[in-house]
Every structure is written in C-alpha cells, then in structure tokens.
Tab-separated table of C-alpha atoms in Angstrom:
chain	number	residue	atom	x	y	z
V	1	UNK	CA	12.658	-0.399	15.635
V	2	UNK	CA	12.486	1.578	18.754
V	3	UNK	CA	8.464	1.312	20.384
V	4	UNK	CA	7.592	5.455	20.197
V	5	UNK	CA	4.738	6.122	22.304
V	6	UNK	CA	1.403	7.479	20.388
V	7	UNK	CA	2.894	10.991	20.538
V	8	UNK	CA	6.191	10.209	18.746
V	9	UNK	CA	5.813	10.267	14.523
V	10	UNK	CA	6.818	6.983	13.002
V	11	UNK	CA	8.276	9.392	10.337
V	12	UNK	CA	9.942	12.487	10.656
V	13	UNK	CA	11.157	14.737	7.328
V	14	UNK	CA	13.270	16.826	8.085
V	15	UNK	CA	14.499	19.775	5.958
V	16	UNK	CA	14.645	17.426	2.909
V	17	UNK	CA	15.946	18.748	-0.546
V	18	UNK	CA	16.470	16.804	-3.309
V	19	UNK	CA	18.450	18.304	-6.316
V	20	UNK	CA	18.771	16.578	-9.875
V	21	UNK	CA	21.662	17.474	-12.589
V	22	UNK	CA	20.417	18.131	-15.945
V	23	UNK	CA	23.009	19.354	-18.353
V	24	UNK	CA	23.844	22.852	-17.236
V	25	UNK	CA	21.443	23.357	-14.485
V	26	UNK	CA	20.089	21.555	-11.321
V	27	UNK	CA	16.507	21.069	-11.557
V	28	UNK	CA	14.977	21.015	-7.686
V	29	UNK	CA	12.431	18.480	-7.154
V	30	UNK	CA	12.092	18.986	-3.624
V	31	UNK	CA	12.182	22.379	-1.584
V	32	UNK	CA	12.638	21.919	1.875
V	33	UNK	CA	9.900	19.377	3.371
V	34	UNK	CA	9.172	19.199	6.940
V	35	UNK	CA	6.673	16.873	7.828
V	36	UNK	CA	5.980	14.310	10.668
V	37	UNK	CA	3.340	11.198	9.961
V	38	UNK	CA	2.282	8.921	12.606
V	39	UNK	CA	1.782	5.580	13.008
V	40	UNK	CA	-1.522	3.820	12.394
V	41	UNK	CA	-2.021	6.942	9.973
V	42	UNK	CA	-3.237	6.692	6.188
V	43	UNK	CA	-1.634	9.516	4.531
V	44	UNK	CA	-1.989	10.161	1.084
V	45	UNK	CA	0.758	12.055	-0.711
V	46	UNK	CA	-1.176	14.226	-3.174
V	47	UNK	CA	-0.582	16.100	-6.423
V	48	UNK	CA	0.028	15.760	-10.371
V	49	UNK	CA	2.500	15.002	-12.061
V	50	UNK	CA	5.922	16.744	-11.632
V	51	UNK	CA	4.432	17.866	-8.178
V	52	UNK	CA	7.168	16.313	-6.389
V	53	UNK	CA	5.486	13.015	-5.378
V	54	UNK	CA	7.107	10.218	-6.336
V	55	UNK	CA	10.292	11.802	-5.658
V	56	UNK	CA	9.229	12.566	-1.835
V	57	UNK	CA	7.913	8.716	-1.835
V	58	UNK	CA	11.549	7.447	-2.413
V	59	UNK	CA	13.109	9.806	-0.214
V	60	UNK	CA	10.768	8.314	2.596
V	61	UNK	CA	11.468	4.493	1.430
V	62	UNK	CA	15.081	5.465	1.603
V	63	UNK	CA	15.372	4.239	-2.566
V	64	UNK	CA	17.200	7.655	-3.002
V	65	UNK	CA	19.022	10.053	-0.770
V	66	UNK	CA	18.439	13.600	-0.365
V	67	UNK	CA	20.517	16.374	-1.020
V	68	UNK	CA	20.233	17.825	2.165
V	69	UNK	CA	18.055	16.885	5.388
V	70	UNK	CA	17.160	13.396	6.637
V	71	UNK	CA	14.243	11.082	6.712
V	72	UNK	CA	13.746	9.251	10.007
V	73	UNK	CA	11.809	6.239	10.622
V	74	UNK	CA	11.157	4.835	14.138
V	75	UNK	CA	14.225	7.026	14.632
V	76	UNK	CA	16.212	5.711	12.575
V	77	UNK	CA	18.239	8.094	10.432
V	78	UNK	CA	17.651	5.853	7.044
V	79	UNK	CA	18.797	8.697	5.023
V	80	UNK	CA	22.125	8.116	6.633
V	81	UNK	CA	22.170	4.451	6.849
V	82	UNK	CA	25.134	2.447	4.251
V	83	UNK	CA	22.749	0.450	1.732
V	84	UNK	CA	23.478	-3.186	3.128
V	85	UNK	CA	21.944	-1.671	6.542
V	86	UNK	CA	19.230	0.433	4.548
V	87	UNK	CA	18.195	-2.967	2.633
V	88	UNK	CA	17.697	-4.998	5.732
V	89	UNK	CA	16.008	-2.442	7.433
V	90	UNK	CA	13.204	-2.442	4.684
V	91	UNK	CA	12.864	-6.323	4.990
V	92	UNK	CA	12.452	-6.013	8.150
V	93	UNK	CA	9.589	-2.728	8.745
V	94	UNK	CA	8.597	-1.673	5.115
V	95	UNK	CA	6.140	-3.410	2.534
V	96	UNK	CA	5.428	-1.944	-1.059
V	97	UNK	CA	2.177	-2.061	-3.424
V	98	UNK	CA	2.813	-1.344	-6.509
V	99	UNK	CA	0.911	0.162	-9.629
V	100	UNK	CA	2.247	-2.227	-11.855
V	101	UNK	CA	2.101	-5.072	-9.372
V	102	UNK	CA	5.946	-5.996	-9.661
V	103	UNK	CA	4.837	-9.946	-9.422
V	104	UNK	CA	7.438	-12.191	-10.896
V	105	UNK	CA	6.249	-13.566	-13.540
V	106	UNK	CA	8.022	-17.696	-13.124
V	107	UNK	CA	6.820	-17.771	-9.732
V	108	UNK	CA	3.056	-18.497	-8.480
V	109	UNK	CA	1.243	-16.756	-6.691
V	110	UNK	CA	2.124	-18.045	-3.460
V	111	UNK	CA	5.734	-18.112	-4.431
V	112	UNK	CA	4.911	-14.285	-4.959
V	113	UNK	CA	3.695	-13.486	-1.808
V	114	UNK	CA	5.859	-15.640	0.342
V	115	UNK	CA	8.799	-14.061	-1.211
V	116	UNK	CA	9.615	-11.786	1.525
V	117	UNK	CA	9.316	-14.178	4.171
V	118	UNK	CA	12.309	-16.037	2.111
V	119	UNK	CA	14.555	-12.998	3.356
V	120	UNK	CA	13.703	-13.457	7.022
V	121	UNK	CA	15.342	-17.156	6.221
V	122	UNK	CA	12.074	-18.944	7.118
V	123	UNK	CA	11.711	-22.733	5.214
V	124	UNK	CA	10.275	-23.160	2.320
V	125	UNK	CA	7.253	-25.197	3.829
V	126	UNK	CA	6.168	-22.641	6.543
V	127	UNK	CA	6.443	-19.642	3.794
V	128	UNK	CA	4.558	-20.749	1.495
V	129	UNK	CA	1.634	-22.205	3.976
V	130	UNK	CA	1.570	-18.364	5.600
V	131	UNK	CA	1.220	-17.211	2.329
V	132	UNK	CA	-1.678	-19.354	1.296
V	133	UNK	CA	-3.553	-18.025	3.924
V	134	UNK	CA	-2.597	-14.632	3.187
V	135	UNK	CA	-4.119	-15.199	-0.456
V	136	UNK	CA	-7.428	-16.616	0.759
V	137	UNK	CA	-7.647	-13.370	2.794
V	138	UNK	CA	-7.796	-11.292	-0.082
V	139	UNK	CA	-10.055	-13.613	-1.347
V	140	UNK	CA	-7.404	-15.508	-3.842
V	141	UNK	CA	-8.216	-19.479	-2.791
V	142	UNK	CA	-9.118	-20.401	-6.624
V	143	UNK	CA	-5.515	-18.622	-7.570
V	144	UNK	CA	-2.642	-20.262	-5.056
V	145	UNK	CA	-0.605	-22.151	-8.373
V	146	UNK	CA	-1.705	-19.100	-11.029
V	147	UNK	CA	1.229	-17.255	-12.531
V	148	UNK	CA	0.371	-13.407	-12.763
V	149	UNK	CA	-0.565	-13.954	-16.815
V	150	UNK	CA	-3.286	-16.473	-15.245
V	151	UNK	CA	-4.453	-13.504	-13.018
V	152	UNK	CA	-6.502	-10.500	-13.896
V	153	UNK	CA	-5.597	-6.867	-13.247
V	154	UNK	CA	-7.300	-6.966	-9.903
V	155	UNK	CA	-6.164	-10.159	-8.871
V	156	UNK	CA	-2.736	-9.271	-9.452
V	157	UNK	CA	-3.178	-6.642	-7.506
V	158	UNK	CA	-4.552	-8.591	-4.933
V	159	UNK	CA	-1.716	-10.732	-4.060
V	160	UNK	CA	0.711	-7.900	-4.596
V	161	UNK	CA	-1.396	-6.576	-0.948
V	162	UNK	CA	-1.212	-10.381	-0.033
V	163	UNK	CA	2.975	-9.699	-0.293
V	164	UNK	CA	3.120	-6.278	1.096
V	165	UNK	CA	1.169	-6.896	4.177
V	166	UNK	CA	2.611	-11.057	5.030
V	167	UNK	CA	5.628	-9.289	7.273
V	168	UNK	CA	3.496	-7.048	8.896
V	169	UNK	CA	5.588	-4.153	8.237
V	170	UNK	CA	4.983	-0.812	9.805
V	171	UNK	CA	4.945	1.017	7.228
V	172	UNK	CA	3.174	0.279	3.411
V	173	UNK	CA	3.980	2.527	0.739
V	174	UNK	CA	1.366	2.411	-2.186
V	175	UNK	CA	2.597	3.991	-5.130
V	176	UNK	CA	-1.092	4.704	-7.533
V	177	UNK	CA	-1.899	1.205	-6.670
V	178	UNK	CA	-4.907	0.724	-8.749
V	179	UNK	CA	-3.983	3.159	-11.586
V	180	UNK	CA	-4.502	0.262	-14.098
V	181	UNK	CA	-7.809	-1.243	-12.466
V	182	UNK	CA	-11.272	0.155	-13.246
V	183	UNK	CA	-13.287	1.923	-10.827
V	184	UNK	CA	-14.923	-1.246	-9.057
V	185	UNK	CA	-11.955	-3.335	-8.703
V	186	UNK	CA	-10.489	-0.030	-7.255
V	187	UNK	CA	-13.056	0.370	-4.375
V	188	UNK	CA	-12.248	-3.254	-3.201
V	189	UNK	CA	-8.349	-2.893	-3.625
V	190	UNK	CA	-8.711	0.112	-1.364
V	191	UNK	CA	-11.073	-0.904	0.836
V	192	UNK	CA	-8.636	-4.044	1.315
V	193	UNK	CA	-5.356	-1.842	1.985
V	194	UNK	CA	-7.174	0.175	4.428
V	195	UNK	CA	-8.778	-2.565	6.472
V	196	UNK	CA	-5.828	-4.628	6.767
V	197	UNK	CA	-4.068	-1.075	7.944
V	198	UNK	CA	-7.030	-0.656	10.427
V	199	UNK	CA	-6.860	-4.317	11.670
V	200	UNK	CA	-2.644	-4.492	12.605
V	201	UNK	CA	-2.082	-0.513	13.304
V	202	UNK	CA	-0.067	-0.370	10.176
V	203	UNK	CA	1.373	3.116	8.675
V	204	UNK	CA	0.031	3.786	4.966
V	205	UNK	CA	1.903	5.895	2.706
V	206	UNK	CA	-0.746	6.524	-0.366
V	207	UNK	CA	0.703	8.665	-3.307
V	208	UNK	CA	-1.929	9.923	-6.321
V	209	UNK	CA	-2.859	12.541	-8.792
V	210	UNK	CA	-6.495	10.888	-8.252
V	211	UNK	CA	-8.763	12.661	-5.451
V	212	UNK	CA	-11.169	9.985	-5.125
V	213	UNK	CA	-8.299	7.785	-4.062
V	214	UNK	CA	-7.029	10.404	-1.979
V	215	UNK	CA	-10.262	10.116	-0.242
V	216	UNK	CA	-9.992	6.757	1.461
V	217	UNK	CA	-6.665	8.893	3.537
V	218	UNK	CA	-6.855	10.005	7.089
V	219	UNK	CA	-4.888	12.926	6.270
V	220	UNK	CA	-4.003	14.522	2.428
V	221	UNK	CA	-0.714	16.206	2.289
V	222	UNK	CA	-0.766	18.394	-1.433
V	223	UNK	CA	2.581	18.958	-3.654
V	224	UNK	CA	3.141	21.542	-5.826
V	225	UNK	CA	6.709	22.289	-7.346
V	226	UNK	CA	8.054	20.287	-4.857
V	227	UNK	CA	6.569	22.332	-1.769
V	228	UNK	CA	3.875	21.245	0.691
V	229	UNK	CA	1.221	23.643	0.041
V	230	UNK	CA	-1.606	21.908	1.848
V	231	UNK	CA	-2.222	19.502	4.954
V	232	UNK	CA	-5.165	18.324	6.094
V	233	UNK	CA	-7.334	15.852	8.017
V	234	UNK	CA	-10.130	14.352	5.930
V	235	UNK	CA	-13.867	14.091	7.437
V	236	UNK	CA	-13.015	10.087	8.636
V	237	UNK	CA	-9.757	10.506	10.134
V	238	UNK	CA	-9.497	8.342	12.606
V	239	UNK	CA	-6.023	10.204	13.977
V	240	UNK	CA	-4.501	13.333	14.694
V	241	UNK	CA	-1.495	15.307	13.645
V	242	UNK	CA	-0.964	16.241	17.366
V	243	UNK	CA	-2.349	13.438	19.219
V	244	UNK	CA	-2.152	14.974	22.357
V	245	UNK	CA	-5.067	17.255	21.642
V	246	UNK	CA	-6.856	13.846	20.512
V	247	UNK	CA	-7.148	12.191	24.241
C-alpha cells in the first residue's frame, strides 16, 4: 500500500450507490456517499437498523461492489479490483472483529488467532508462538489450547481482537463487536480495540445502532435511509477531518 502522508485519507468513498433487486423494484440502500476517513482514525459508522450500515461496511471491506462509485483504500481502487487481487489485498492490510466472533470451532485458540498469519505462508512453529503472545496480551494465558465452547462470550471475543490485530493491518473493521457481551465485558473489549489502535496507528472502522459504543469513536458518521446525515468529531478525538488545520 502506497505510504500517504498525514493529509491523504486512507479511505476515500466516492459517489457510492448501492442498488438491490427485489421482485419488481430496486430497493436503494445507499444514496450517493462521499466520505474520506483517515488513518490512525476511530470512526464509528452510526445508525439503526436499515440505516444503511452494514451495507456501507461491506462496500468499504470490498465484500460487495457498488452500483456506481468506488471505494479507495491507500489508493487502491478495491471496488475495481478482480476478487483473487481483492482477497489478497485484505490478507495483506485489513483485519475483522466480529459480533459473533467467527472462531472456528476445531481449532484452539491459538490455532484461531494464528490463522491469518497461515496466509502470509509463515511455518507452523513461528505462527502459532506470535499468536501466543498475542493471546496473553489480551489477557488469554489460561486459554492458549481452549476451543471457543471452552471460552466465554468475552473471551471469545478476546481472541477474535487477538486475530484481527496479529497482521497489523491498517485498517480493522468491527462490525457491533460486543453486541452479545454485557455491559462490563463491553468496556474492556473496547477499551482493548482502541488501545491496540492507539499503540500501532491503526484505522478503526466501528459500525453500531448503540451510542455508548459510538462513544469510544474519534469521529461518528450517522445513516439514515442510506444518506450521511451527520459527521462529527467527538469531545476526545484525537484527529481531524482536515488535518492541515490540526498542525
């Protein structure tokens, strides 16, 4: 991925429209979205259901196309990229968390979590040691040889953080990641996504319905009928939309 100075967006929307056939009519899920996020940002993609969300989410991970417009990232036109090319270019810059965790449920934990590694061709051996660590991090040391239906909620959760964040992507994309946790476990799942995107400069894409989760964003972009009726910078941002007026 091409090294943007702090100016440049790490993602650029442009124009996007996504259309869905439904019988006899087209249902439009997305508008026309124009919006640039930048990296080392937390942005949380806000608003209930049927806003729009989830469907903008997979338009920026490149899981769907759009109708019309392109999502960039670094760039990179990934809207337009052949799905071989697409695929490799998530191994290589994009980590996902998960609401329902997504762990594999015959492998471990650190089987789990060194998973992605696996698809950078790294040995068995080295994976799995990188992941260890990774899972004492996020405070998983008792857990290494649990399968998920050994692990609680939370802990699942935990290692699914453990596997999003082991590449060091750029970019994260949390999809309601603790919309089956309670409101304790939630605070230290967060707290955990957002330090380890503090720590390595990393690019968080947060989608809710929930505004206290939307709280832990540097910036809150709000959907409604698939328009952006809202964006704005939340009392701890720690960037800018235009950091040039930041310096």
């Amino acid at each position: 991925m091409p090294q943007y100075p702090r100016e440049q967006p790490i993602i650029e929307v442009k124009n996007i429209r996504k259309e869905y056939p439904l019988e006899d009519e087209t249902v439009v899920a997305l508008k026309r979205i124009n919006l640039n996020i930048y990296r080392g940002e937390i942005c949380c993609i806000f608003g209930t259901s049927g806003s729009g969300k989830s469907t903008l989410l997979n338009q920026l991970a490149g899981m769907e196309k759009p109708t019309r417009g392109c999502v960039y990232i670094g760039g990179v036109p990934i809207s337009r990229l052949p799905e071989e090319e697409l695929a490799a270019f998530r191994q290589r810059h994009i980590g996902f968390v998960f609401q329902a965790y997504n762990l594999l449920p015959n492998l471990t934990a650190t089987e789990n979590v060194a998973l992605p590694l696996m698809f950078r061709g790294m040995p068995q051996e080295q994976r799995e040691a990188i992941a260890r660590k990774m899972l004492c991090r996020v405070g998983l040391a008792h857990r290494l040889d649990h399968f998920p239906s050994q692990m609680s909620g939370g802990q699942q959760q935990r290692a699914g953080i453990a596997r999003a964040f082991i590449t060091r992507p750029d970019i994260v994309f949390a999809d309601e990641p603790t919309g089956n946790l309670d409101s304790a476990t939630t605070a230290e799942i967060m707290e955990m996504i957002c330090g380890f995107a503090r720590k390595f400069r990393q690019t968080i894409i947060l989608v809710t319905h929930d505004p206290e989760m939307a709280a832990y964003a540097d910036r809150v972009v709000k959907l409604i009928d698939g328009e952006i009726v809202s964006d704005e910078r939340t009392p701890h941002s720690q960037t800018s939309p235009n950091p040039q007026t930041a310096r």
